[in-house]
Coordinates of C-alpha atoms in Angstrom, one line a residue:
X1 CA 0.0 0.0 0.0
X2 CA 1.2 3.6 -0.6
X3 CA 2.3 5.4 2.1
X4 CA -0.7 7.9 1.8
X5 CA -3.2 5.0 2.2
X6 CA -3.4 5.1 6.1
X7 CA -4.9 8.6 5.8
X8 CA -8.8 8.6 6.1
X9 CA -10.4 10.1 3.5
X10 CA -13.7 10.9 3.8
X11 CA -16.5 8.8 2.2
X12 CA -17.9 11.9 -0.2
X13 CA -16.8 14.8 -1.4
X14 CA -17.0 17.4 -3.9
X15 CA -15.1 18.5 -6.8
X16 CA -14.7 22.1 -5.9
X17 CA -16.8 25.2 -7.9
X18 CA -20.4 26.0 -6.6
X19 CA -22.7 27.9 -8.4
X20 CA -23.2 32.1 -6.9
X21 CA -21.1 34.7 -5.5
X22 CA -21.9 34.3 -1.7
X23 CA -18.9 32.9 0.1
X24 CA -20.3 31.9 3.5
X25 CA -23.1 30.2 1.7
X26 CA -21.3 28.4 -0.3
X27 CA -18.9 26.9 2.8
X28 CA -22.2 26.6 4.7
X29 CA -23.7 24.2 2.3
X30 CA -20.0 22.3 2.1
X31 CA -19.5 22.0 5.5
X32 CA -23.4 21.2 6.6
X33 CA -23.4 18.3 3.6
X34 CA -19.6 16.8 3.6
X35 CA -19.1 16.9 7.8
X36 CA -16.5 14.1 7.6
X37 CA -14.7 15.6 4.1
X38 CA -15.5 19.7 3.3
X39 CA -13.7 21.2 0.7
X40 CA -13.1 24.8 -0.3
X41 CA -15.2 26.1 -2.9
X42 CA -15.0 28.2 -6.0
X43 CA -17.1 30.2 -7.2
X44 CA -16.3 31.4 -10.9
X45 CA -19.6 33.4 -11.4
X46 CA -18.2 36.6 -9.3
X47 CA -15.8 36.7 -12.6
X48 CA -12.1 36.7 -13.7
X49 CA -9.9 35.9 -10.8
X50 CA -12.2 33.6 -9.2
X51 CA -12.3 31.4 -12.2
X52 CA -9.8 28.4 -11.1
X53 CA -7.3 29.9 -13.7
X54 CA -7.6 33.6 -12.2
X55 CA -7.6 32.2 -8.8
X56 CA -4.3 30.0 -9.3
X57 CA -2.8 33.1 -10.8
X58 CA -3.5 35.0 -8.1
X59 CA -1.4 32.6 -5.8
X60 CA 1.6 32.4 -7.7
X61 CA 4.9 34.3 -6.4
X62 CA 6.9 36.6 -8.4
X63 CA 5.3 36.1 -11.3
X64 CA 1.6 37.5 -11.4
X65 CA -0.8 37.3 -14.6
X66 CA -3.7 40.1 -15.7
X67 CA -6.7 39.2 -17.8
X68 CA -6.6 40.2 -21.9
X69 CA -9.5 39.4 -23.8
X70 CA -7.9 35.8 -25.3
X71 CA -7.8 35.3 -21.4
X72 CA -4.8 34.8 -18.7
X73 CA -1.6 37.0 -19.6
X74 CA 1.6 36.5 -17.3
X75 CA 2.7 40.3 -16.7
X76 CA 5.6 42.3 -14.5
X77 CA 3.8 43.4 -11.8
X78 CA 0.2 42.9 -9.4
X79 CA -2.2 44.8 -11.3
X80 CA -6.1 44.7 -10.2
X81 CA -6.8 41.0 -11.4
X82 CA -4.3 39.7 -9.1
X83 CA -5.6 41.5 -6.3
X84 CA -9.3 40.8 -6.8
X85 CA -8.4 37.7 -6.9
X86 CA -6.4 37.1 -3.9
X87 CA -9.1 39.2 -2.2
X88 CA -11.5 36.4 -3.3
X89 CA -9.2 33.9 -1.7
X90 CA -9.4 35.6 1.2
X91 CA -13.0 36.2 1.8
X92 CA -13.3 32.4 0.6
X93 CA -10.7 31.4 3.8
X94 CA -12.6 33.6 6.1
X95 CA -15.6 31.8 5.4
X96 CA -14.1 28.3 5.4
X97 CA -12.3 29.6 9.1
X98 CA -16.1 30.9 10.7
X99 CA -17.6 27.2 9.7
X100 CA -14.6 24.9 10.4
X101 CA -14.4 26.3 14.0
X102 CA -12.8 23.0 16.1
X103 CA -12.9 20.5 13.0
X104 CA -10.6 17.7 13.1
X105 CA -11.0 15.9 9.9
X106 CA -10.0 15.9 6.3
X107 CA -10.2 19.2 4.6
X108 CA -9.8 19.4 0.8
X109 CA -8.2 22.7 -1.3
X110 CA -7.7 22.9 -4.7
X111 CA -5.4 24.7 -7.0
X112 CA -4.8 24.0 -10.9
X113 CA -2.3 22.3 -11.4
X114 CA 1.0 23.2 -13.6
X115 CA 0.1 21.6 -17.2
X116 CA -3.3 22.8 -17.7
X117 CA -2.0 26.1 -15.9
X118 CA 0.6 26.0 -18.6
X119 CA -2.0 25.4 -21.1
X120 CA -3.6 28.2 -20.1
X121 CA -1.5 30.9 -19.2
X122 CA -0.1 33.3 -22.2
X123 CA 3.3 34.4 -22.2
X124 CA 3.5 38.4 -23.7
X125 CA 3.9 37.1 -27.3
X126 CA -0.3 35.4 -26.6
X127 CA 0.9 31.8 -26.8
X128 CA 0.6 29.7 -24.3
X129 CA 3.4 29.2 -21.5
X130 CA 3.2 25.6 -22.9
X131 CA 5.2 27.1 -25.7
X132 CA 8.3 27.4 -24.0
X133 CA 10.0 25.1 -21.9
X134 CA 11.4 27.6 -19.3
X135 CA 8.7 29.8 -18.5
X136 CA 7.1 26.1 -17.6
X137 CA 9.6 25.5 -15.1
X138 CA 9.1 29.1 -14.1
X139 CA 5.7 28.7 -13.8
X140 CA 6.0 25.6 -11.9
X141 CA 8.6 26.6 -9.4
X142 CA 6.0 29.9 -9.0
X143 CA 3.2 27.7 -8.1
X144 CA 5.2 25.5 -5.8
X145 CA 5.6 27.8 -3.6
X146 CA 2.5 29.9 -3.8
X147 CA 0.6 26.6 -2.7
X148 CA 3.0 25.9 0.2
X149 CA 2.1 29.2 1.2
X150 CA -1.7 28.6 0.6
X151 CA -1.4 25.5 2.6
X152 CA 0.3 27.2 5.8
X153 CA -2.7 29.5 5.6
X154 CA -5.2 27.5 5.8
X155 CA -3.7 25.1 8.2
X156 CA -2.9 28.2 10.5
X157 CA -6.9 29.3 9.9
X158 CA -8.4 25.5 10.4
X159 CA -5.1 23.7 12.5
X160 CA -6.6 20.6 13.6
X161 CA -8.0 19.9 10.4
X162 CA -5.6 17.3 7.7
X163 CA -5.6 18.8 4.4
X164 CA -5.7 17.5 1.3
X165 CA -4.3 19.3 -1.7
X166 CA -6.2 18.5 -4.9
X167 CA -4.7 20.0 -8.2
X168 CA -6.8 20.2 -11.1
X169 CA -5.1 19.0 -14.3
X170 CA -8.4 18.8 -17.1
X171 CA -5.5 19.7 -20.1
X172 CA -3.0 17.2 -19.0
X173 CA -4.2 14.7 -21.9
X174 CA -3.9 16.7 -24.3
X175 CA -0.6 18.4 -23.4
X176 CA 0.6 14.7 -23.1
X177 CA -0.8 14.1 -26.7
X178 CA 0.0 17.6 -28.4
X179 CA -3.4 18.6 -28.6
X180 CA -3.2 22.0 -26.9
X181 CA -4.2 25.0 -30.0
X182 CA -1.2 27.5 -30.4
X183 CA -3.1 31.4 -30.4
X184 CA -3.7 31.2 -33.8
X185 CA -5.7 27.9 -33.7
X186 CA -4.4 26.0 -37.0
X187 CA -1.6 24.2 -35.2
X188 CA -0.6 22.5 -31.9
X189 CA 1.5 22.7 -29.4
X190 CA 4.4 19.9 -29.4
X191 CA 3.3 17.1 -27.2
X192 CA 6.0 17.6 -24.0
X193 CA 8.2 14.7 -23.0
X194 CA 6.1 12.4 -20.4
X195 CA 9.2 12.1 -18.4
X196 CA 9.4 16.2 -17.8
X197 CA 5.5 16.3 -17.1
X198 CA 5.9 13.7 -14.2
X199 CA 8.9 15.4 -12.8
X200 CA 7.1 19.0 -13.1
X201 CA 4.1 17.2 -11.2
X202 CA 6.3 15.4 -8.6
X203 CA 7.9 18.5 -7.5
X204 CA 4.4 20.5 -7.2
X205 CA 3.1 17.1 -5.1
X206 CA 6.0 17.7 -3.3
X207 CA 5.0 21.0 -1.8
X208 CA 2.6 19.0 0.6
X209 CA 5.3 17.0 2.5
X210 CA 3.8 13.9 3.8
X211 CA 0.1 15.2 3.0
X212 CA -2.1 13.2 0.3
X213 CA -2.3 14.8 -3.0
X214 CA -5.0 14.2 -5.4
X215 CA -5.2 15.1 -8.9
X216 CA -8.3 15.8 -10.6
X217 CA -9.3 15.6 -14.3
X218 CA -12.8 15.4 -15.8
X219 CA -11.6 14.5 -19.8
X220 CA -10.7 11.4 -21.4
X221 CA -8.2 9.0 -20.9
X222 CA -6.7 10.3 -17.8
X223 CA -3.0 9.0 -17.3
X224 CA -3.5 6.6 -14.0
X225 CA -0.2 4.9 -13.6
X226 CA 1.5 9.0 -14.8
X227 CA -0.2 10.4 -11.6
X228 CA 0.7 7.5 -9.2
X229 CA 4.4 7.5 -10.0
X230 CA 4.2 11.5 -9.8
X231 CA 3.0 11.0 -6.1
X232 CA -0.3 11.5 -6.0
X233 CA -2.4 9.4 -3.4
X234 CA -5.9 9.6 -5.3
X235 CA -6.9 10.2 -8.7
X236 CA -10.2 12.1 -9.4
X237 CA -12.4 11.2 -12.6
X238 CA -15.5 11.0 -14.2
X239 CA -16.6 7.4 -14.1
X240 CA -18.4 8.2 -17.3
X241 CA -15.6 8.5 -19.1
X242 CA -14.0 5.4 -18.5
X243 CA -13.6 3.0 -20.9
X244 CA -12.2 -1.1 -20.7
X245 CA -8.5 0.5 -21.9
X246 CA -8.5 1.9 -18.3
X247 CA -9.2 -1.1 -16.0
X248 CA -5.4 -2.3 -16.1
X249 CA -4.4 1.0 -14.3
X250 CA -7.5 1.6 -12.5
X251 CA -6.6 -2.2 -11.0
X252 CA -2.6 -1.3 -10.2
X253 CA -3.6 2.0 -8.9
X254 CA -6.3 0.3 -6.5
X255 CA -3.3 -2.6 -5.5
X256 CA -1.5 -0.3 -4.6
X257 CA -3.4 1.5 -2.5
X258 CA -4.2 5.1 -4.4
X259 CA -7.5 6.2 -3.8
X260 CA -10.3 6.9 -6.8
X261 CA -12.7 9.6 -6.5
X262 CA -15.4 8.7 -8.6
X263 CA -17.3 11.4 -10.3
X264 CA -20.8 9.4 -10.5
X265 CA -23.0 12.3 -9.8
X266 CA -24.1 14.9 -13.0
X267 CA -22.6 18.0 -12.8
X268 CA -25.2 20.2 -14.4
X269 CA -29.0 20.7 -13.5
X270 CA -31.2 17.0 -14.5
X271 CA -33.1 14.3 -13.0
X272 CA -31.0 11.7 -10.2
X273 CA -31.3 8.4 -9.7
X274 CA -31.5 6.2 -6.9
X275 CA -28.6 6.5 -5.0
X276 CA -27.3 3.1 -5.3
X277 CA -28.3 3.6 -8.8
X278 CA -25.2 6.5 -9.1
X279 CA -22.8 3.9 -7.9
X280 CA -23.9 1.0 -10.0
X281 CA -20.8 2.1 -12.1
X282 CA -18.7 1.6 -9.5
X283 CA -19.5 -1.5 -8.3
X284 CA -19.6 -3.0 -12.1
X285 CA -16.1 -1.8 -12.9
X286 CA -15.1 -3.3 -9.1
X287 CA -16.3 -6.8 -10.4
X288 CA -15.2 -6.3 -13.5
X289 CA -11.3 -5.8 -11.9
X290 CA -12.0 -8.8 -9.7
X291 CA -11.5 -6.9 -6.5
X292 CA -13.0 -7.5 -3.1
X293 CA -16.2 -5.6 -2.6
X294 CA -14.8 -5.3 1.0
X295 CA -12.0 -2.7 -0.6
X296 CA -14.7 -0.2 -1.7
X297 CA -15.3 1.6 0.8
X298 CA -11.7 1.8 1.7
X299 CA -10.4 2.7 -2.1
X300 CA -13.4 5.1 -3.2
X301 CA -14.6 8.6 -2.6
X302 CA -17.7 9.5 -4.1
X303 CA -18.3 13.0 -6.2
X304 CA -19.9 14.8 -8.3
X305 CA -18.3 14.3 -12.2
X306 CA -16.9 17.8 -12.2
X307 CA -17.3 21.2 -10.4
X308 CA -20.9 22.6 -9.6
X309 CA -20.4 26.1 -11.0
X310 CA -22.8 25.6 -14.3
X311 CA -25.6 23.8 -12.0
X312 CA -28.3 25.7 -10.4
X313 CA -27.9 26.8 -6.4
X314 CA -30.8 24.3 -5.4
X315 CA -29.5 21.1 -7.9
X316 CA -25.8 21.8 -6.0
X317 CA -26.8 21.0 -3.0
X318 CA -28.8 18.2 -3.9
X319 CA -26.3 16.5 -5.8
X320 CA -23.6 17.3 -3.1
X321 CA -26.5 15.5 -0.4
X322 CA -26.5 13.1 -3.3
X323 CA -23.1 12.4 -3.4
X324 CA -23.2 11.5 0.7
X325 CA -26.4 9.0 0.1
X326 CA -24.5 7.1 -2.6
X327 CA -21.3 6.3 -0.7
X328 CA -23.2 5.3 2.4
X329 CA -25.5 2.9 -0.1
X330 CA -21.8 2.0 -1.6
X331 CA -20.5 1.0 2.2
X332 CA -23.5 -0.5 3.0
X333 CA -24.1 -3.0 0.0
X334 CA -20.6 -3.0 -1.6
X335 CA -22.0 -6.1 -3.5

């Protein structure tokens, strides 16, 4: 087993955006729904900088980013962007602080993570920082140790909690595969080197010591056995996505004792279904690997498929609730 697998995660969780602008009611709802896991939410609808891009810029050090219209621009200095959006941050943390008052148990933060951040950030010439291998190690050093200072926050704001550092990675297929758009969209970026993205990810992993790092990604074909050798002690999905090609790694990953967070509840606004009907997934592809039911509630987290942010107030919680009623069916009847 890894050495993260003696940490107890809780049995539901979410992803991380919530629809609205109102901080405390966003952390009330988290904390009230998830009392053994909370997580820190996002909520992109206030606008630029509280967007998961914005709000990453905004924690980087020494390098700092504006918004253009094509989107994130790395700049020279803190200009307005970066401070709304570590103003966000803040009111965010003082929210998460007044509900977490004497909590003990797993806390979850995210941040994105240094491909898709990559991906996504535009050097001065508007192409991506993909483009040029420096400014990603730049970029990656930056975000390092902006999130070991965002940790030391929040553990100083919530101390007894354990935190869990989630880094959201949706682009790292397609930086993998060379299927990022260069600013003019007819061409791609050059697929980067496998061995350089897992040594970019092990150092940001890193930044958490002996704390469990999971890695997030809601496309296609995420890179399982990438992310475990990279460190991190859960991989997040959409169980949707999944196809047959991914039980191999989903098995090893299991064996060796990396947690799955299985994104089994909608993200956006429609009908659910029973709540051991959201699991069924899970419990197929457990058969289907030949693992003891026993393990499930050990190896498994239950979310929602992606962040909440395009859903409506009202289906957010319920899906979040959602997400609670499925893993306890999942624990209950792991047949």
């Amino acid at each position: 087993m890894s050495e993260n697998s003696q940490f107890r995660f809780g049995a539901a969780t979410g992803v991380g955006s919530m629809p609205g602008g109102d901080a405390r009611e966003a952390v009330k709802t988290v904390t009230g729904t998830f009392e053994d896991f909370p997580f820190l939410p996002e909520l992109p609808a206030r606008g630029p900088g509280a967007d998961m891009i914005g709000r990453t810029a905004g924690m980087l050090v020494e390098l700092y980013a504006r918004v253009e219209p094509s989107g994130w621009r790395i700049g020279d200095r803190p200009g307005r962007d970066t401070k709304r959006a570590r103003s966000w941050l803040g009111e965010d943390l003082d929210a998460l602080e007044e509900y977490t008052q004497g909590y003990e148990g797993p806390l979850k933060v995210q941040a994105v993570g240094p491909w898709t951040l990559a991906a996504a950030l535009e050097l001065r010439n508007g192409e991506a920082a993909l483009s040029d291998a420096g400014a990603c190690r730049d970029l990656a050093a930056s975000l390092a140790e902006g999130l070991r200072l965002h940790l030391a926050e929040v553990r100083r704001r919530v101390p007894r909690a354990q935190l869990v550092l989630q880094l959201d990675e949706p682009s790292l297929t397609a930086v993998l595969r060379g299927q990022v758009r260069t600013a003019s969209g007819y061409r791609t970026h050059r697929a980067v080197d496998r061995q350089i993205v897992e040594g970019t990810l092990r150092h940001v992993v890193g930044v958490h010591g002996d704390g469990p790092v999971v890695v997030h990604s809601c496309a296609p074909d995420v890179p399982f056995a990438l992310l475990r050798r990279a460190g991190a002690a859960a991989v997040s999905f959409d169980l949707s996505l999944l196809t047959e090609r991914d039980d191999e790694a989903i098995g090893e990953a299991v064996e060796g004792g990396t947690r799955l967070f299985a994104g089994v509840v909608p993200g956006t606004d429609g009908p659910l279904s029973e709540p051991a009907g959201s699991v069924m997934g899970v419990r197929t592809l457990w058969r289907r690997l030949g693992l003891q039911p026993g393990l499930l509630a050990e190896a498994v987290t239950v979310t929602p498929s992606c962040g909440l942010a395009g859903a409506s107030p009202e289906y957010a919680r319920k899906a979040l609730a959602h997400c609670v009623r499925a893993a306890r069916s999942l624990a209950d009847n792991p047949e």
